mmCIF file of C-alpha atoms and ligand atoms in Angstrom:
data_model
loop_
_atom_site.group_PDB
_atom_site.id
_atom_site.type_symbol
_atom_site.label_atom_id
_atom_site.label_comp_id
_atom_site.label_asym_id
_atom_site.label_seq_id
_atom_site.Cartn_x
_atom_site.Cartn_y
_atom_site.Cartn_z
ATOM 1 C CA MET H 31 204.647 46.402 144.117
ATOM 2 C CA LEU H 32 205.898 46.105 147.075
ATOM 3 C CA VAL H 33 209.156 47.844 148.064
ATOM 4 C CA VAL H 34 210.871 45.809 151.450
ATOM 5 C CA MET H 35 213.418 48.246 153.018
ATOM 6 C CA HIS H 36 215.909 46.546 155.364
ATOM 7 C CA PRO H 37 216.118 47.244 158.814
ATOM 8 C CA SER H 38 219.003 49.328 158.893
ATOM 9 C CA ALA H 39 217.624 51.253 155.972
ATOM 10 C CA THR H 40 217.871 55.354 156.395
ATOM 11 C CA PRO H 41 214.671 57.979 156.286
ATOM 12 C CA ASP H 42 217.218 59.321 152.878
ATOM 13 C CA GLN H 43 217.444 55.973 151.640
ATOM 14 C CA ILE H 44 213.208 55.111 152.252
ATOM 15 C CA GLU H 45 213.316 59.138 150.625
ATOM 16 C CA ARG H 46 215.163 58.217 147.656
ATOM 17 C CA VAL H 47 213.018 55.188 147.183
ATOM 18 C CA VAL H 48 209.639 57.164 147.070
ATOM 19 C CA GLN H 49 211.385 59.923 144.479
ATOM 20 C CA THR H 50 212.206 57.178 141.982
ATOM 21 C CA ILE H 51 208.627 55.292 141.797
ATOM 22 C CA GLU H 52 207.166 59.156 141.246
ATOM 23 C CA GLU H 53 210.251 59.219 138.208
ATOM 24 C CA MET H 54 208.714 56.325 136.854
ATOM 25 C CA GLY H 55 205.490 58.148 137.047
ATOM 26 C CA TYR H 56 203.893 56.215 139.921
ATOM 27 C CA ASP H 57 202.585 57.534 143.696
ATOM 28 C CA ALA H 58 204.556 56.035 146.517
ATOM 29 C CA ARG H 59 202.942 54.747 149.798
ATOM 30 C CA PRO H 60 205.644 54.540 152.443
ATOM 31 C CA MET H 61 204.640 52.069 155.130
ATOM 32 C CA PRO H 62 206.550 51.847 158.094
ATOM 33 C CA GLY H 63 206.480 48.869 160.256
ATOM 34 C CA GLY H 64 207.782 47.266 163.226
ATOM 35 C CA GLN H 65 210.937 46.053 161.762
ATOM 36 C CA ARG H 66 211.083 47.675 159.010
ATOM 37 C CA THR H 67 209.404 49.749 156.235
ATOM 38 C CA THR H 68 207.379 48.696 153.309
ATOM 39 C CA VAL H 69 207.101 51.067 150.520
ATOM 40 C CA GLY H 70 203.983 50.223 147.849
ATOM 41 C CA LEU H 71 204.136 51.302 144.541
ATOM 42 C CA VAL H 72 200.686 52.126 143.373
ATOM 43 C CA GLY H 73 199.137 53.352 139.940
ATOM 44 C CA ASN H 74 200.264 50.654 137.566
ATOM 45 C CA ASP H 75 197.980 48.298 135.660
ATOM 46 C CA GLY H 76 200.631 45.423 135.070
ATOM 47 C CA ARG H 77 203.942 44.659 136.109
ATOM 48 C CA VAL H 78 206.418 47.325 136.887
ATOM 49 C CA ASP H 79 209.989 46.854 136.124
ATOM 50 C CA GLY H 80 212.095 47.244 139.445
ATOM 51 C CA SER H 81 215.303 46.705 138.378
ATOM 52 C CA ARG H 82 216.063 50.355 138.675
ATOM 53 C CA ILE H 83 214.594 50.151 142.663
ATOM 54 C CA GLU H 84 216.750 47.398 143.095
ATOM 55 C CA ALA H 85 219.244 48.461 142.942
ATOM 56 C CA LEU H 86 218.963 50.941 145.203
ATOM 57 C CA PRO H 87 220.595 51.348 149.012
ATOM 58 C CA GLY H 88 218.813 50.078 151.614
ATOM 59 C CA VAL H 89 216.355 48.250 149.801
ATOM 60 C CA ALA H 90 216.229 44.277 150.822
ATOM 61 C CA GLU H 91 213.570 42.967 148.624
ATOM 62 C CA ILE H 92 210.800 43.792 145.227
ATOM 63 C CA ILE H 93 207.684 41.794 145.632
ATOM 64 C CA HIS H 94 205.244 41.828 142.507
ATOM 65 C CA VAL H 95 201.920 41.971 144.335
ATOM 66 C CA SER H 96 200.449 38.797 141.486
ATOM 67 C CA LYS H 97 196.537 40.112 141.773
ATOM 68 C CA PRO H 98 194.686 42.944 139.900
ATOM 69 C CA TYR H 99 193.959 44.827 142.850
ATOM 70 C CA LYS H 100 196.727 45.556 144.710
ATOM 71 C CA GLN H 101 196.371 47.569 148.672
ATOM 72 C CA VAL H 102 193.044 45.256 148.977
ATOM 73 C CA SER H 103 194.841 42.108 148.467
ATOM 74 C CA ARG H 104 196.659 40.263 151.543
ATOM 75 C CA GLU H 105 199.881 39.969 149.485
ATOM 76 C CA TRP H 106 200.016 43.515 149.981
ATOM 77 C CA HIS H 107 198.877 43.713 153.712
ATOM 78 C CA ALA H 108 198.783 39.961 155.884
ATOM 79 C CA GLU H 109 197.369 41.302 158.784
ATOM 80 C CA ASN H 110 193.708 41.577 159.129
ATOM 81 C CA THR H 111 192.187 45.188 158.919
ATOM 82 C CA LEU H 112 190.562 46.829 161.834
ATOM 83 C CA VAL H 113 187.470 48.544 160.692
ATOM 84 C CA THR H 114 186.117 50.287 163.148
ATOM 85 C CA ILE H 115 183.003 52.777 162.795
ATOM 86 C CA ALA H 116 182.308 53.930 166.396
ATOM 87 C CA PRO H 117 183.834 53.128 169.583
ATOM 88 C CA GLY H 118 183.727 49.741 170.779
ATOM 89 C CA VAL H 119 182.334 48.589 167.200
ATOM 90 C CA VAL H 120 185.450 47.141 165.550
ATOM 91 C CA PHE H 121 184.675 44.905 162.304
ATOM 92 C CA GLY H 122 187.815 42.137 161.882
ATOM 93 C CA GLY H 123 189.342 41.194 165.017
ATOM 94 C CA SER H 124 187.802 38.254 167.162
ATOM 95 C CA ALA H 125 183.824 39.794 167.512
ATOM 96 C CA VAL H 126 181.208 39.895 165.659
ATOM 97 C CA HIS H 127 178.986 42.495 165.408
ATOM 98 C CA VAL H 128 175.636 42.637 163.908
ATOM 99 C CA ILE H 129 174.355 45.267 162.257
ATOM 100 C CA ALA H 130 170.227 45.503 162.400
ATOM 101 C CA GLY H 131 167.607 46.987 161.398
ATOM 102 C CA PRO H 132 164.631 47.827 159.058
ATOM 103 C CA CYS H 133 165.062 47.991 154.993
ATOM 104 C CA SER H 134 164.046 51.354 155.173
ATOM 105 C CA VAL H 135 163.572 54.264 157.379
ATOM 106 C CA GLU H 136 160.070 55.142 157.647
ATOM 107 C CA SER H 137 158.476 57.263 160.397
ATOM 108 C CA GLU H 138 160.155 58.338 164.054
ATOM 109 C CA VAL H 139 157.823 55.487 166.354
ATOM 110 C CA GLN H 140 159.177 52.636 163.429
ATOM 111 C CA ILE H 141 162.590 53.559 163.204
ATOM 112 C CA VAL H 142 163.130 54.054 167.459
ATOM 113 C CA SER H 143 161.476 50.919 167.952
ATOM 114 C CA ALA H 144 163.362 48.828 165.435
ATOM 115 C CA ALA H 145 166.250 50.477 167.434
ATOM 116 C CA ARG H 146 165.103 49.521 171.008
ATOM 117 C CA ALA H 147 164.721 46.141 170.049
ATOM 118 C CA VAL H 148 167.492 45.471 168.225
ATOM 119 C CA LYS H 149 169.623 46.717 170.467
ATOM 120 C CA ALA H 150 168.317 44.480 173.281
ATOM 121 C CA ALA H 151 168.633 42.134 171.511
ATOM 122 C CA GLY H 152 172.339 42.376 170.948
ATOM 123 C CA ALA H 153 172.762 44.386 167.834
ATOM 124 C CA THR H 154 175.522 46.639 168.313
ATOM 125 C CA ALA H 155 174.551 48.823 164.680
ATOM 126 C CA LEU H 156 171.699 50.063 162.985
ATOM 127 C CA ARG H 157 170.699 49.633 159.692
ATOM 128 C CA GLY H 158 167.965 51.469 157.783
ATOM 129 C CA GLY H 159 167.932 52.724 154.089
ATOM 130 C CA ALA H 160 167.125 57.037 153.759
ATOM 131 C CA PHE H 161 167.346 56.813 150.007
ATOM 132 C CA LYS H 162 166.550 53.317 148.824
ATOM 133 C CA PRO H 163 167.835 51.740 145.426
ATOM 134 C CA ARG H 164 164.334 50.011 144.388
ATOM 135 C CA SER H 165 164.189 49.015 141.060
ATOM 136 C CA SER H 166 160.849 50.128 139.874
ATOM 137 C CA PRO H 167 161.046 53.637 139.855
ATOM 138 C CA TYR H 168 157.380 53.820 141.434
ATOM 139 C CA ALA H 169 157.906 51.277 144.355
ATOM 140 C CA PHE H 170 158.848 53.942 148.186
ATOM 141 C CA GLN H 171 162.198 55.589 147.108
ATOM 142 C CA GLY H 172 162.805 56.306 151.191
ATOM 143 C CA LEU H 173 162.488 59.623 153.026
ATOM 144 C CA GLY H 174 165.650 61.049 152.115
ATOM 145 C CA LYS H 175 166.670 63.721 154.445
ATOM 146 C CA PRO H 176 164.360 63.730 157.016
ATOM 147 C CA GLY H 177 165.275 60.016 157.161
ATOM 148 C CA LEU H 178 168.727 60.882 157.891
ATOM 149 C CA GLN H 179 167.528 63.350 160.613
ATOM 150 C CA LEU H 180 165.628 59.923 162.224
ATOM 151 C CA LEU H 181 168.627 58.182 162.164
ATOM 152 C CA ALA H 182 170.532 60.911 164.572
ATOM 153 C CA GLN H 183 167.766 60.410 166.566
ATOM 154 C CA ALA H 184 167.396 56.904 167.567
ATOM 155 C CA ARG H 185 171.358 57.143 167.577
ATOM 156 C CA LYS H 186 170.477 59.471 170.208
ATOM 157 C CA GLU H 187 168.128 57.116 171.839
ATOM 158 C CA THR H 188 169.698 54.297 171.582
ATOM 159 C CA GLY H 189 173.640 54.104 170.980
ATOM 160 C CA LEU H 190 173.839 51.847 168.400
ATOM 161 C CA ALA H 191 176.141 53.320 165.742
ATOM 162 C CA ILE H 192 174.183 54.229 161.971
ATOM 163 C CA ILE H 193 174.858 52.410 159.096
ATOM 164 C CA THR H 194 173.233 53.667 155.576
ATOM 165 C CA GLU H 195 173.341 53.117 152.217
ATOM 166 C CA ALA H 196 174.366 56.605 149.752
ATOM 167 C CA LEU H 197 173.417 56.159 146.106
ATOM 168 C CA ASP H 198 175.282 58.792 144.844
ATOM 169 C CA GLU H 199 177.806 61.506 145.579
ATOM 170 C CA GLU H 200 175.791 64.032 146.706
ATOM 171 C CA GLY H 201 173.556 62.042 148.997
ATOM 172 C CA ALA H 202 177.392 60.643 150.422
ATOM 173 C CA HIS H 203 178.046 63.946 151.204
ATOM 174 C CA LEU H 204 174.192 64.268 153.080
ATOM 175 C CA VAL H 205 175.074 60.273 154.470
ATOM 176 C CA ALA H 206 178.324 61.070 155.850
ATOM 177 C CA GLU H 207 176.780 64.239 158.263
ATOM 178 C CA VAL H 208 175.116 61.424 160.187
ATOM 179 C CA ALA H 209 176.381 58.263 159.497
ATOM 180 C CA ASP H 210 178.991 56.083 161.057
ATOM 181 C CA CYS H 211 179.571 54.106 157.812
ATOM 182 C CA ILE H 212 177.904 55.194 154.471
ATOM 183 C CA GLN H 213 176.609 51.989 153.218
ATOM 184 C CA VAL H 214 176.968 51.350 149.172
ATOM 185 C CA GLY H 215 174.846 48.945 147.615
ATOM 186 C CA ALA H 216 174.926 45.633 145.574
ATOM 187 C CA ARG H 217 173.450 48.249 142.240
ATOM 188 C CA ASN H 218 176.059 50.792 142.979
ATOM 189 C CA MET H 219 179.216 48.439 143.473
ATOM 190 C CA GLN H 220 180.296 49.437 140.214
ATOM 191 C CA ASN H 221 179.409 52.945 140.916
ATOM 192 C CA TYR H 222 183.039 54.210 140.621
ATOM 193 C CA SER H 223 182.360 57.567 140.624
ATOM 194 C CA LEU H 224 180.422 57.317 144.004
ATOM 195 C CA LEU H 225 183.465 54.202 144.881
ATOM 196 C CA ARG H 226 185.990 57.121 144.426
ATOM 197 C CA ALA H 227 183.705 59.675 146.222
ATOM 198 C CA VAL H 228 183.662 57.720 149.524
ATOM 199 C CA GLY H 229 187.255 57.080 148.931
ATOM 200 C CA ARG H 230 187.875 60.567 149.592
ATOM 201 C CA MET H 231 185.997 60.133 152.226
ATOM 202 C CA LYS H 232 187.125 60.154 156.246
ATOM 203 C CA LYS H 233 184.302 57.617 157.095
ATOM 204 C CA PRO H 234 184.077 53.883 157.199
ATOM 205 C CA VAL H 235 182.657 52.227 154.546
ATOM 206 C CA LEU H 236 180.242 48.907 153.113
ATOM 207 C CA LEU H 237 180.612 47.178 150.209
ATOM 208 C CA LYS H 238 178.350 45.131 148.844
ATOM 209 C CA ARG H 239 178.353 42.679 146.436
ATOM 210 C CA GLY H 240 176.829 43.553 143.307
ATOM 211 C CA MET H 241 174.085 40.790 142.199
ATOM 212 C CA ALA H 242 176.296 39.739 139.164
ATOM 213 C CA ALA H 243 179.559 40.472 140.501
ATOM 214 C CA THR H 244 182.671 38.335 140.864
ATOM 215 C CA ILE H 245 184.728 37.460 143.838
ATOM 216 C CA THR H 246 187.367 39.759 142.040
ATOM 217 C CA ASP H 247 185.065 42.487 141.103
ATOM 218 C CA LEU H 248 183.789 42.801 144.831
ATOM 219 C CA LEU H 249 187.410 43.376 145.359
ATOM 220 C CA LEU H 250 188.788 45.616 142.251
ATOM 221 C CA SER H 251 185.478 47.881 143.237
ATOM 222 C CA ALA H 252 187.297 47.797 146.916
ATOM 223 C CA GLU H 253 190.827 49.049 145.456
ATOM 224 C CA TYR H 254 188.638 51.979 144.311
ATOM 225 C CA ILE H 255 188.076 53.026 147.871
ATOM 226 C CA LEU H 256 191.812 52.231 149.274
ATOM 227 C CA ALA H 257 192.980 54.024 146.521
ATOM 228 C CA GLU H 258 191.529 57.470 147.186
ATOM 229 C CA GLY H 259 193.222 56.757 150.729
ATOM 230 C CA ASN H 260 190.496 55.525 153.049
ATOM 231 C CA ASP H 261 191.192 52.019 154.180
ATOM 232 C CA GLN H 262 188.419 51.545 156.449
ATOM 233 C CA VAL H 263 186.396 49.441 154.189
ATOM 234 C CA ILE H 264 184.264 46.355 155.116
ATOM 235 C CA LEU H 265 182.786 43.653 152.291
ATOM 236 C CA CYS H 266 179.458 42.584 152.297
ATOM 237 C CA GLU H 267 178.440 38.787 150.424
ATOM 238 C CA ARG H 268 174.512 39.399 149.904
ATOM 239 C CA GLY H 269 174.001 37.022 147.296
ATOM 240 C CA ILE H 270 173.858 36.532 143.601
ATOM 241 C CA ARG H 271 171.435 36.081 140.582
ATOM 242 C CA SER H 272 170.849 32.895 139.934
ATOM 243 C CA PHE H 273 168.679 30.353 137.379
ATOM 244 C CA ASP H 274 167.154 29.520 140.403
ATOM 245 C CA GLN H 275 164.496 31.091 141.182
ATOM 246 C CA THR H 276 163.000 29.947 144.698
ATOM 247 C CA ALA H 277 164.966 31.956 146.804
ATOM 248 C CA ARG H 278 165.814 35.916 146.464
ATOM 249 C CA ASN H 279 169.973 35.292 145.801
ATOM 250 C CA LEU H 280 171.842 32.548 145.861
ATOM 251 C CA PHE H 281 173.986 32.856 148.898
ATOM 252 C CA ASP H 282 177.625 32.955 148.173
ATOM 253 C CA LEU H 283 179.036 31.876 151.547
ATOM 254 C CA THR H 284 181.997 30.759 150.236
ATOM 255 C CA ALA H 285 182.753 34.035 149.336
ATOM 256 C CA ILE H 286 183.380 34.490 152.699
ATOM 257 C CA PRO H 287 186.806 32.201 153.600
ATOM 258 C CA ILE H 288 187.580 33.071 149.929
ATOM 259 C CA VAL H 289 187.771 36.616 150.369
ATOM 260 C CA GLN H 290 189.769 36.460 153.708
ATOM 261 C CA ARG H 291 192.382 34.204 152.148
ATOM 262 C CA LEU H 292 192.713 37.308 149.210
ATOM 263 C CA SER H 293 192.147 40.784 151.557
ATOM 264 C CA HIS H 294 192.388 41.937 154.608
ATOM 265 C CA LEU H 295 189.125 43.310 154.688
ATOM 266 C CA PRO H 296 186.780 42.278 156.622
ATOM 267 C CA ILE H 297 183.588 40.633 155.089
ATOM 268 C CA ILE H 298 180.272 40.266 156.678
ATOM 269 C CA ALA H 299 177.178 38.311 155.419
ATOM 270 C CA ASP H 300 173.354 39.798 154.901
ATOM 271 C CA PRO H 301 171.377 36.552 154.668
ATOM 272 C CA SER H 302 168.353 38.590 154.149
ATOM 273 C CA HIS H 303 168.366 39.887 150.481
ATOM 274 C CA GLY H 304 171.091 37.002 150.543
ATOM 275 C CA THR H 305 167.543 34.556 150.703
ATOM 276 C CA GLY H 306 164.573 36.771 150.263
ATOM 277 C CA LEU H 307 162.601 34.585 152.923
ATOM 278 C CA ARG H 308 162.084 35.146 156.005
ATOM 279 C CA ASP H 309 162.376 32.281 157.646
ATOM 280 C CA LYS H 310 165.576 31.383 155.511
ATOM 281 C CA VAL H 311 167.627 33.779 157.441
ATOM 282 C CA THR H 312 167.974 32.686 160.443
ATOM 283 C CA PRO H 313 169.781 29.134 159.590
ATOM 284 C CA MET H 314 171.588 31.093 156.703
ATOM 285 C CA ALA H 315 172.781 33.753 159.580
ATOM 286 C CA ARG H 316 173.962 31.089 161.616
ATOM 287 C CA ALA H 317 175.877 29.573 158.369
ATOM 288 C CA ALA H 318 177.530 32.640 158.112
ATOM 289 C CA ILE H 319 178.894 33.065 161.286
ATOM 290 C CA ALA H 320 180.140 29.708 161.339
ATOM 291 C CA ALA H 321 181.708 30.157 157.967
ATOM 292 C CA GLY H 322 183.814 32.540 160.089
ATOM 293 C CA ALA H 323 181.848 35.698 158.966
ATOM 294 C CA ASP H 324 183.301 39.046 160.566
ATOM 295 C CA GLY H 325 179.101 40.410 160.782
ATOM 296 C CA LEU H 326 176.659 39.889 159.730
ATOM 297 C CA MET H 327 173.559 42.776 158.656
ATOM 298 C CA VAL H 328 170.034 41.781 159.114
ATOM 299 C CA GLU H 329 166.774 43.163 158.439
ATOM 300 C CA VAL H 330 164.685 43.171 161.175
ATOM 301 C CA HIS H 331 161.139 44.980 161.342
ATOM 302 C CA PRO H 332 158.315 45.954 164.259
ATOM 303 C CA ASN H 333 155.617 45.375 161.915
ATOM 304 C CA PRO H 334 157.069 43.467 158.832
ATOM 305 C CA ASP H 335 153.556 43.020 157.476
ATOM 306 C CA ARG H 336 153.503 46.658 156.928
ATOM 307 C CA ALA H 337 156.805 47.287 155.687
ATOM 308 C CA LEU H 338 156.734 49.423 152.660
ATOM 309 C CA SER H 339 160.362 47.487 151.707
ATOM 310 C CA ASP H 340 161.723 43.952 151.911
ATOM 311 C CA GLY H 341 159.092 43.244 154.733
ATOM 312 C CA ALA H 342 159.235 39.271 153.672
ATOM 313 C CA GLN H 343 162.545 38.743 154.183
ATOM 314 C CA SER H 344 162.732 41.442 157.816
ATOM 315 C CA LEU H 345 162.679 39.258 161.062
ATOM 316 C CA TYR H 346 159.818 39.360 163.533
ATOM 317 C CA PRO H 347 161.552 41.375 166.377
ATOM 318 C CA ASP H 348 161.726 38.145 168.519
ATOM 319 C CA GLN H 349 162.688 36.102 165.903
ATOM 320 C CA PHE H 350 165.868 38.648 166.081
ATOM 321 C CA ALA H 351 166.345 37.771 169.531
ATOM 322 C CA SER H 352 166.611 34.680 169.684
ATOM 323 C CA LEU H 353 169.386 34.300 166.932
ATOM 324 C CA VAL H 354 171.380 36.780 168.477
ATOM 325 C CA GLY H 355 171.714 34.366 171.534
ATOM 326 C CA GLU H 356 171.981 30.810 168.931
ATOM 327 C CA LEU H 357 174.896 33.126 167.266
ATOM 328 C CA ARG H 358 176.779 33.624 170.729
ATOM 329 C CA THR H 359 176.524 29.877 170.844
ATOM 330 C CA ILE H 360 178.039 29.200 167.706
ATOM 331 C CA ALA H 361 180.585 32.173 168.106
ATOM 332 C CA THR H 362 181.567 30.442 170.828
ATOM 333 C CA ALA H 363 182.109 27.463 169.658
ATOM 334 C CA ILE H 364 184.926 28.948 166.846
ATOM 335 C CA GLY H 365 186.444 30.785 169.278
ATOM 336 C CA ARG H 366 184.877 34.339 168.674
ATOM 337 C CA SER H 367 182.282 36.432 170.567
ATOM 338 C CA VAL H 368 179.674 38.554 169.624
ATOM 339 C CA GLY H 369 180.497 41.762 170.345
ATOM 340 C CA ALA H 370 179.694 44.035 172.590
ATOM 341 C CA PRO H 371 180.274 47.907 172.244
ATOM 342 C CA GLN H 372 182.439 48.268 175.741
ATOM 343 C CA ALA H 373 183.840 44.577 175.999
ATOM 344 C CA SER H 374 185.198 44.557 172.571
ATOM 345 C CA ARG H 375 186.661 47.471 173.304
ATOM 346 C CA GLY H 376 191.068 48.220 172.401
ATOM 347 C CA GLY H 377 190.939 44.247 172.359
ATOM 348 C CA THR H 378 189.917 42.885 168.488
ATOM 349 C CA ALA H 379 193.081 42.172 166.807
ATOM 350 C CA ALA H 380 193.084 38.295 167.646
ATOM 351 C CA VAL H 381 193.245 36.151 164.652
ATOM 352 C CA ARG H 382 190.038 34.997 163.365
ATOM 353 C CA GLY H 383 188.598 32.330 160.966
ATOM 354 C CA GLY H 384 189.698 31.474 157.397
HETATM 355 C C1 PEP R 183 169.904 47.611 151.668
HETATM 356 O O1 PEP R 183 170.840 46.969 152.182
HETATM 357 O O2 PEP R 183 168.803 47.619 151.686
HETATM 358 C C2 PEP R 183 169.487 46.842 149.747
HETATM 359 C C3 PEP R 183 168.986 47.587 149.255
HETATM 360 O O3 PEP R 183 171.004 46.057 149.927
HETATM 361 P P1 PEP R 183 171.489 44.962 148.577
HETATM 362 O O4 PEP R 183 172.025 46.654 148.559
HETATM 363 O O5 PEP R 183 172.591 44.394 148.531
HETATM 364 O O6 PEP R 183 170.697 44.990 147.704
HETATM 365 MN MN1 MN R 184 166.024 45.831 152.060
#
């Protein structure tokens, strides 16, 4: 529920609303705006009787948020939320940022050369897992902590922002020491203790859609993070399981405009896991930008044939460079641009598609 105060409401009147909400057993989130203050009521699982609050002095209106997720919804917050992972790397504005890099961090030579290649092509952030969630316990599990150090080194050499996955709360603290953005992967989208833990951290989070998750499930998982006080959340469509086996996943592009209508959070697309097939990554990356995605995450490996994970869906660096060139044309056609770190600094509050 949202309590909209009169533009002339006094600080005392706002405080009284806050106290009343707390007396009713809920949490109050005052949100001062340009014209007036709104006080959000959180902690309810169902409709709250607003009659006690409606009668208080200074209250203009009560709005009941109809969706099961509250703080994530556009009803709660109409404007796009901008998520800044590093200076000039802002998701949710007019610039579309491209995150690229290998599935896993494998060695110094591999990650640094991948970082140099994706930077030269136009990416603004480097991806690469140090902690890998693998379907088989016998598959390469990532380098762990040394992998994080290699990512830090790649950032030092290229200036790229770093996005890497955490598998559990302990790993999230380690990842947060190095990364600019913590990735919560598809397999962990409903790991609620991990969601709460990253919600308490002061780091942006990339939350990937679970492979059997509905859009409502994804938004409810994001709500766990916002409920803990962290609104710096980027959502990611990465494909869902389907009955069709020709591609690794069913890449749900419709989710992009749907999420943009339902939520103020930015949403990016991962056509690498979305398709699982190298030659399908480029067409679906183009389509995702055309559909209005606020960014892309693409797997790129200096030598995909030797990759320790996801080589079959990883682009060669020259393929990635061609793709970014095409994305610039598509972004321009829909009134956006492909973000470069400096060009987008401070100026990304423009309207996006959807
Ligand atoms: C990844 O990004 O390498 C990854 C494991 O992705 P997902 O969680 O979407 O499967
Ligand atoms: Mn991967």
